[in-house]
mmCIF file of C-alpha atoms and ligand atoms in Angstrom:
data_model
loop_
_atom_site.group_PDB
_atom_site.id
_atom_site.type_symbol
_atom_site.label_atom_id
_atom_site.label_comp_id
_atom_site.label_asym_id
_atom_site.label_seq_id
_atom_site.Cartn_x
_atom_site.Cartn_y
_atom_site.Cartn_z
ATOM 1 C CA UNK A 1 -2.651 -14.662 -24.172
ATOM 2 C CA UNK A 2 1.134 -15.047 -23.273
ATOM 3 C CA UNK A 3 0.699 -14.623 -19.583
ATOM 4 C CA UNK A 4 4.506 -14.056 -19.107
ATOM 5 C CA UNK A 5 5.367 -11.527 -22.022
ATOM 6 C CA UNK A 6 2.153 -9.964 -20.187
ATOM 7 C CA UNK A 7 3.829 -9.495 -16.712
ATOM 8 C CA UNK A 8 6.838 -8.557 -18.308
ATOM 9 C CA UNK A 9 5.187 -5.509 -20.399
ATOM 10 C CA UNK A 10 3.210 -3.812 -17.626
ATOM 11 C CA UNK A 11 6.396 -4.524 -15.059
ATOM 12 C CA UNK A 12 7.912 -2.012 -17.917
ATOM 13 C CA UNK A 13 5.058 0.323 -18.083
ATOM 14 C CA UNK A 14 4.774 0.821 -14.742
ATOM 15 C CA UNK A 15 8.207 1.359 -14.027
ATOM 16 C CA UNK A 16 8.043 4.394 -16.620
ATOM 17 C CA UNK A 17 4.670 6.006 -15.373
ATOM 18 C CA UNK A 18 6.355 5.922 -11.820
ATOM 19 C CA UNK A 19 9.739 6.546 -12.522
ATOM 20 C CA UNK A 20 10.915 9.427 -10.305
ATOM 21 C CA UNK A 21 8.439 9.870 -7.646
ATOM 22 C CA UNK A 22 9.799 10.608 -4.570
ATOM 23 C CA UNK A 23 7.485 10.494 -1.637
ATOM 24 C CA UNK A 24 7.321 6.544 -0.934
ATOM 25 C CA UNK A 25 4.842 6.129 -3.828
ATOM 26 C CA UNK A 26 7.396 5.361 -6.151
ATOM 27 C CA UNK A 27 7.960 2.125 -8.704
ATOM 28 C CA UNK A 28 10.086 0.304 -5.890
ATOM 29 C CA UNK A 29 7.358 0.464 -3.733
ATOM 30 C CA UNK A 30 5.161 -1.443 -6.270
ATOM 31 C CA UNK A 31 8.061 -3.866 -6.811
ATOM 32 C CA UNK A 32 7.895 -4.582 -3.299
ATOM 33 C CA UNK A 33 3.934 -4.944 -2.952
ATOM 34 C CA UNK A 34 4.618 -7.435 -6.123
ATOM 35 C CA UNK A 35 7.518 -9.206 -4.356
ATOM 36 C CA UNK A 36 4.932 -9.748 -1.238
ATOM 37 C CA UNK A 37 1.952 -10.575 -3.255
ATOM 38 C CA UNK A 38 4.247 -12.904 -4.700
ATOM 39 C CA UNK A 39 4.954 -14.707 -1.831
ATOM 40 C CA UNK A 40 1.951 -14.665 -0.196
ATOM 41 C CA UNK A 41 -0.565 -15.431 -3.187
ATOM 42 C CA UNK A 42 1.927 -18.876 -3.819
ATOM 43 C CA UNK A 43 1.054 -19.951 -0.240
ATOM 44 C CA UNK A 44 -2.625 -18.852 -0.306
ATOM 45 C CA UNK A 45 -2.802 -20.787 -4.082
ATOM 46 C CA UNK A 46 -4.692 -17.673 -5.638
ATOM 47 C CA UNK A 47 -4.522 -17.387 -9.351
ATOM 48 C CA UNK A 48 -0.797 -15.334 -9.611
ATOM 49 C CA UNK A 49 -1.676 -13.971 -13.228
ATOM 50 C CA UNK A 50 -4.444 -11.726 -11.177
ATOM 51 C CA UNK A 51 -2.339 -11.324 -8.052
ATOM 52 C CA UNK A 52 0.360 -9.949 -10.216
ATOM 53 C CA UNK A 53 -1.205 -7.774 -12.311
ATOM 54 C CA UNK A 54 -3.463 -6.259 -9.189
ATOM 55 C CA UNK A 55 0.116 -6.037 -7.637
ATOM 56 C CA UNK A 56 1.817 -4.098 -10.401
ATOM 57 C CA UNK A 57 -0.878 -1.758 -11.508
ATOM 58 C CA UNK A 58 -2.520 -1.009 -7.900
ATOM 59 C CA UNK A 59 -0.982 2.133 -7.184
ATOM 60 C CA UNK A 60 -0.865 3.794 -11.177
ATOM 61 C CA UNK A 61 -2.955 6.503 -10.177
ATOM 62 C CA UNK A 62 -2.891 6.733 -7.150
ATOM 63 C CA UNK A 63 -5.294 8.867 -4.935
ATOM 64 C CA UNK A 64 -2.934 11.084 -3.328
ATOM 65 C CA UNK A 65 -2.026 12.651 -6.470
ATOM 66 C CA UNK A 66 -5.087 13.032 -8.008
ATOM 67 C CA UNK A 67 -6.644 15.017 -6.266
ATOM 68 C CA UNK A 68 -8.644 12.572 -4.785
ATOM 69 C CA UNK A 69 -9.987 10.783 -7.722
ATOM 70 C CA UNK A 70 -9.958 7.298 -6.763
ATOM 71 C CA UNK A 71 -11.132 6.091 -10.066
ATOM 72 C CA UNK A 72 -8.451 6.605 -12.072
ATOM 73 C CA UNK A 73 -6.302 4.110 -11.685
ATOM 74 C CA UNK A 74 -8.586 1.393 -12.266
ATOM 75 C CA UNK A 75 -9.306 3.287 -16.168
ATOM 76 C CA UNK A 76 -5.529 3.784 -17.088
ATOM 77 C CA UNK A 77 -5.335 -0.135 -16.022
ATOM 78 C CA UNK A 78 -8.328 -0.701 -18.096
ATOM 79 C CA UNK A 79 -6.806 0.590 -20.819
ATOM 80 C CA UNK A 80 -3.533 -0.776 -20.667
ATOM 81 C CA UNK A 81 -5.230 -4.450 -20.134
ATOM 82 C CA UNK A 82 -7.041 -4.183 -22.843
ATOM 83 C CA UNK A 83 -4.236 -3.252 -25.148
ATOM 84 C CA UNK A 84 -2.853 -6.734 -24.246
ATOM 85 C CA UNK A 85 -5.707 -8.506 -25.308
ATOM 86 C CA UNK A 86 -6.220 -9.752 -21.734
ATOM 87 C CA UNK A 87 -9.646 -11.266 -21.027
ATOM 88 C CA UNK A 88 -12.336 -9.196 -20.063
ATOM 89 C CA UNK A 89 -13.013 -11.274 -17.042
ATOM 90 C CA UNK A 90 -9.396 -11.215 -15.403
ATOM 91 C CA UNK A 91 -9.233 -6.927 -16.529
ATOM 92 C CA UNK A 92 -12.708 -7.147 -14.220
ATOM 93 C CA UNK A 93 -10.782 -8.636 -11.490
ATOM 94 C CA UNK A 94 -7.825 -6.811 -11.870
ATOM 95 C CA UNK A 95 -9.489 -3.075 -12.000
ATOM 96 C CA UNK A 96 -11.721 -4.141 -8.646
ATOM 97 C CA UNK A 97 -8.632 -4.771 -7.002
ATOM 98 C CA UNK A 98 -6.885 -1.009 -8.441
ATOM 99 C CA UNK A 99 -10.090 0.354 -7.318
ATOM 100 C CA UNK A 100 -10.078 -1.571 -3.794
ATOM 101 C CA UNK A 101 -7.300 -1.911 -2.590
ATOM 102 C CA UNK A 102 -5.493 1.457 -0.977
ATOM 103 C CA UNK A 103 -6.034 2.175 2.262
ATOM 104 C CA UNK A 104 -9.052 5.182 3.048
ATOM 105 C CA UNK A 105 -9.256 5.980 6.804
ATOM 106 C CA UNK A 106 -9.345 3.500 9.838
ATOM 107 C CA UNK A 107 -13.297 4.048 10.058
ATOM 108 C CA UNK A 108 -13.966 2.876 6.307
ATOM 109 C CA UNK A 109 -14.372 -0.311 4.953
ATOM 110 C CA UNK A 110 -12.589 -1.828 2.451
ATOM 111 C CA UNK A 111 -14.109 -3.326 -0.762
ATOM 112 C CA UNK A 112 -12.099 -6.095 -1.515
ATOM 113 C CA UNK A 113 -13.913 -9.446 -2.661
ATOM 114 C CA UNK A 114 -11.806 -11.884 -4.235
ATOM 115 C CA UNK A 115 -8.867 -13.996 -2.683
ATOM 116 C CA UNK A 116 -6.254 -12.186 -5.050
ATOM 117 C CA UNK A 117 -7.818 -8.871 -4.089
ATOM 118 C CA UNK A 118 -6.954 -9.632 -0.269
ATOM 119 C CA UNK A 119 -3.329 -10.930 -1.327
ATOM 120 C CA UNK A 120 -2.633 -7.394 -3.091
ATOM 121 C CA UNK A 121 -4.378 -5.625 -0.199
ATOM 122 C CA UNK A 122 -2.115 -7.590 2.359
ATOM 123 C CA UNK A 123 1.268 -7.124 0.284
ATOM 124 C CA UNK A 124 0.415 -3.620 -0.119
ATOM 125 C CA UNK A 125 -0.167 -3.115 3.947
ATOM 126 C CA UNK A 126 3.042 -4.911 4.689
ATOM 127 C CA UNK A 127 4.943 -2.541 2.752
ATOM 128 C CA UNK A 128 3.385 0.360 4.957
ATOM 129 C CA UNK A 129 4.518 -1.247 8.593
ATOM 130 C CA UNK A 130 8.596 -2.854 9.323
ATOM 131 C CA UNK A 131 11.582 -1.242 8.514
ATOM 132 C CA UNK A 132 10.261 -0.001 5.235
ATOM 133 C CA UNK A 133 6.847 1.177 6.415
ATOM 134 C CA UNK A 134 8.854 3.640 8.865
ATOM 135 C CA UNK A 135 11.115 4.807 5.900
ATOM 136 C CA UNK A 136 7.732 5.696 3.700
ATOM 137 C CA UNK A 137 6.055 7.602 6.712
ATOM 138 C CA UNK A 138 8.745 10.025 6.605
ATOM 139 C CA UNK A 139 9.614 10.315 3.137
ATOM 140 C CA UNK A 140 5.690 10.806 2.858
ATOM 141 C CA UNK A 141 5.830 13.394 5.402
ATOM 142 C CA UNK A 142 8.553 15.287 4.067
ATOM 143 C CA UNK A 143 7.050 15.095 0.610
ATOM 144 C CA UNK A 144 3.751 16.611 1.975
ATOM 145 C CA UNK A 145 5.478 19.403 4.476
ATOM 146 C CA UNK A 146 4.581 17.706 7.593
ATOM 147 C CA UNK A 147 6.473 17.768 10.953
ATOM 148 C CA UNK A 148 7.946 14.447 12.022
ATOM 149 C CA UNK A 149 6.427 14.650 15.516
ATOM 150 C CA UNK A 150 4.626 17.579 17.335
ATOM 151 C CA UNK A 151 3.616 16.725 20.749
ATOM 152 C CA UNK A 152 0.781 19.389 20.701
ATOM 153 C CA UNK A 153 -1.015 17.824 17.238
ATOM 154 C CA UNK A 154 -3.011 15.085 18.734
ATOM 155 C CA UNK A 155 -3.485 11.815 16.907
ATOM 156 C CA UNK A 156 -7.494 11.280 15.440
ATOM 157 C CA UNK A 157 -9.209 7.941 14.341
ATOM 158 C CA UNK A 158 -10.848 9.543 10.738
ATOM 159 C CA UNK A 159 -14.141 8.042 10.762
ATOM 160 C CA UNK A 160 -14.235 9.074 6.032
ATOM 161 C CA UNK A 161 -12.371 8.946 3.486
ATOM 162 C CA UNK A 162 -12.867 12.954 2.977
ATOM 163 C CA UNK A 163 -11.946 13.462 6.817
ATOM 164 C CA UNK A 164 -8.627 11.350 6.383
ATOM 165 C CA UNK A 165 -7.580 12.780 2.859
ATOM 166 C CA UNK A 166 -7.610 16.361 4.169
ATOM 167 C CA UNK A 167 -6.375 15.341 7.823
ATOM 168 C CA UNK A 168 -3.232 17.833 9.176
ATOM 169 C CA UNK A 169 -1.040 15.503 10.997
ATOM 170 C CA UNK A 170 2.895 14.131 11.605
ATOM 171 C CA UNK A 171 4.487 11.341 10.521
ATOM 172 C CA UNK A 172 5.230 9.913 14.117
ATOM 173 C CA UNK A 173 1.001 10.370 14.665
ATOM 174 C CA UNK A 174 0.707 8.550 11.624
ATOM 175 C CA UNK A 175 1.938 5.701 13.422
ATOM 176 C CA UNK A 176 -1.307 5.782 15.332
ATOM 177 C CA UNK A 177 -3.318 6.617 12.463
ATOM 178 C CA UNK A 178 -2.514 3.515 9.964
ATOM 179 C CA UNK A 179 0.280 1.780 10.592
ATOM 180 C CA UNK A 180 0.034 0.199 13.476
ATOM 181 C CA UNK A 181 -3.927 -0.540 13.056
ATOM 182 C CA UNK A 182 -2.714 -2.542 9.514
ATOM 183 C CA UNK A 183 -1.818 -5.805 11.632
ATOM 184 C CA UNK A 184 -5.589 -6.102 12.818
ATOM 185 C CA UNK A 185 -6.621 -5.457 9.059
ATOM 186 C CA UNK A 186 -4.391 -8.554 7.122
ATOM 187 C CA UNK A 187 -6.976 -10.731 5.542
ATOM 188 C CA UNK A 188 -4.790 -13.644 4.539
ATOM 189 C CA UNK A 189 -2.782 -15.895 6.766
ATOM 190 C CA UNK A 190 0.051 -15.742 5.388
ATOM 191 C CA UNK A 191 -0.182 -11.810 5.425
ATOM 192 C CA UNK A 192 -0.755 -12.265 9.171
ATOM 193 C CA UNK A 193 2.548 -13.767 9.565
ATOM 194 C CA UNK A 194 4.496 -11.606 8.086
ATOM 195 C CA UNK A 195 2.325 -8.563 9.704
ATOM 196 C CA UNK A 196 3.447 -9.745 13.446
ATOM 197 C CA UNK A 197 7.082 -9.608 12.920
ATOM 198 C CA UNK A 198 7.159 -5.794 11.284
ATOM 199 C CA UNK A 199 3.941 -4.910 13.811
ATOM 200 C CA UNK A 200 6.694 -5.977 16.621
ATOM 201 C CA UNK A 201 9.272 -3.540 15.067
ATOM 202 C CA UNK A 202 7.259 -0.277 14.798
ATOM 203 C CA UNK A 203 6.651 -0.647 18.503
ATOM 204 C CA UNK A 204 10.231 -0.968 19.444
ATOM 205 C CA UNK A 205 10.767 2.140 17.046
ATOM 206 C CA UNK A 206 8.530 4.038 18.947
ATOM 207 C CA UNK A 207 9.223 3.258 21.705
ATOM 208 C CA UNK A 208 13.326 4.152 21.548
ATOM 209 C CA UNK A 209 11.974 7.619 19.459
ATOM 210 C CA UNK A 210 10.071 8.553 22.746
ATOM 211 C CA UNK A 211 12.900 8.041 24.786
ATOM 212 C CA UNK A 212 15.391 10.038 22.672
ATOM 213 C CA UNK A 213 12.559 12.524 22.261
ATOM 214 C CA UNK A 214 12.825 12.839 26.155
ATOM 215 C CA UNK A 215 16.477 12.731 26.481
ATOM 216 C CA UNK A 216 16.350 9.371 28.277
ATOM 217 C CA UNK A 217 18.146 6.995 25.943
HETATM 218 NI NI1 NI B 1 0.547 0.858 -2.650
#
């Protein structure tokens, strides 16, 4: 098993499958995600052959655009792992972590096990909060026809999956919704650190985007 040439092919694949999708979903956002898990898998000493393949195949299929299928990503990883020849104990780990790791409501619970399954989870949440978090939520929101704010559409806490797949809302209540719950939800250290500082910036965005909203800044 040639561990690099292995990186190097999916990095490849993936970049094809996701070439061209617009709404914050899109290969860049993985090679962020990778770039984090990167980081923070080094400094947590998790096994980085795992970390990076979780990292570059956890969004392949992802749930949004399958009409809710969460599965599927984890089979099309399957499959692609196992055209490597990669062993069937690290495609295990790898497919729990596909199937695990995207985010499903504020009420439900994650199912994340291994140390390299909380490093993807945390690089993926960091990407959702901080300057680039606030650029997905309305590229997102645009994507799916939402409004950007509406002071009449109040913000709700989905308690499943179901409720927060089909939830109506705006990309400013999404704020309330995910991101800025994510800091409280970082498993690693590491991923806590890096949490705080883009936690600290959505709050300063929102806080300037009410007073414009107003007409007070
Ligand atoms: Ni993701």
């Amino acid at each position: 098993m040639n561990k690099k040439q292995i990186i190097k092919d999916t990095e490849k694949f993936v970049k094809e499958k996701m070439a061209g999708e617009g709404s914050g979903h899109d290969w860049w956002h993985v090679y962020r995600v990778w770039k984090n898990a990167v980081h923070i898998g080094k400094k947590e000493k998790a096994d980085m052959f795992i970390v990076e393949l979780g990292a570059l195949l956890h969004d392949i299929a992802d749930f949004k655009f399958h009409n809710g299928d969460d599965t599927i990503g984890a089979k099309v990883s399957r499959v692609w792992l196992e055209k490597q020849g990669v062993d069937e104990e690290i495609i295990k780990d790898v497919c729990d972590i596909v199937k695990g790791v995207s985010f499903k409501g504020a009420g439900v619970k994650s199912e994340i096990k291994t140390l390299e399954g909380m490093v993807v989870q945390d690089a993926d949440r960091l990407d959702a909060i901080g300057a680039i978090g606030i650029a997905r939520v309305f590229a997102y929101g645009g994507a799916k026809g939402r409004e950007m704010y509406n002071p009449v559409i109040k913000v709700t806490k989905h308690k499943s999956f179901e409720e927060y797949k089909n939830a109506d809302s705006t990309s400013i209540n999404h704020f309330y919704e995910k991101l800025l719950l994510l800091k409280n939800l970082m498993n690693t250290k590491t991923g806590k650190k890096m949490a705080r500082g883009r936690h600290k910036f959505l709050e300063q965005y929102l806080n300037r985007f009410f007073k414009e909203w107003n007409g007070e800044m």
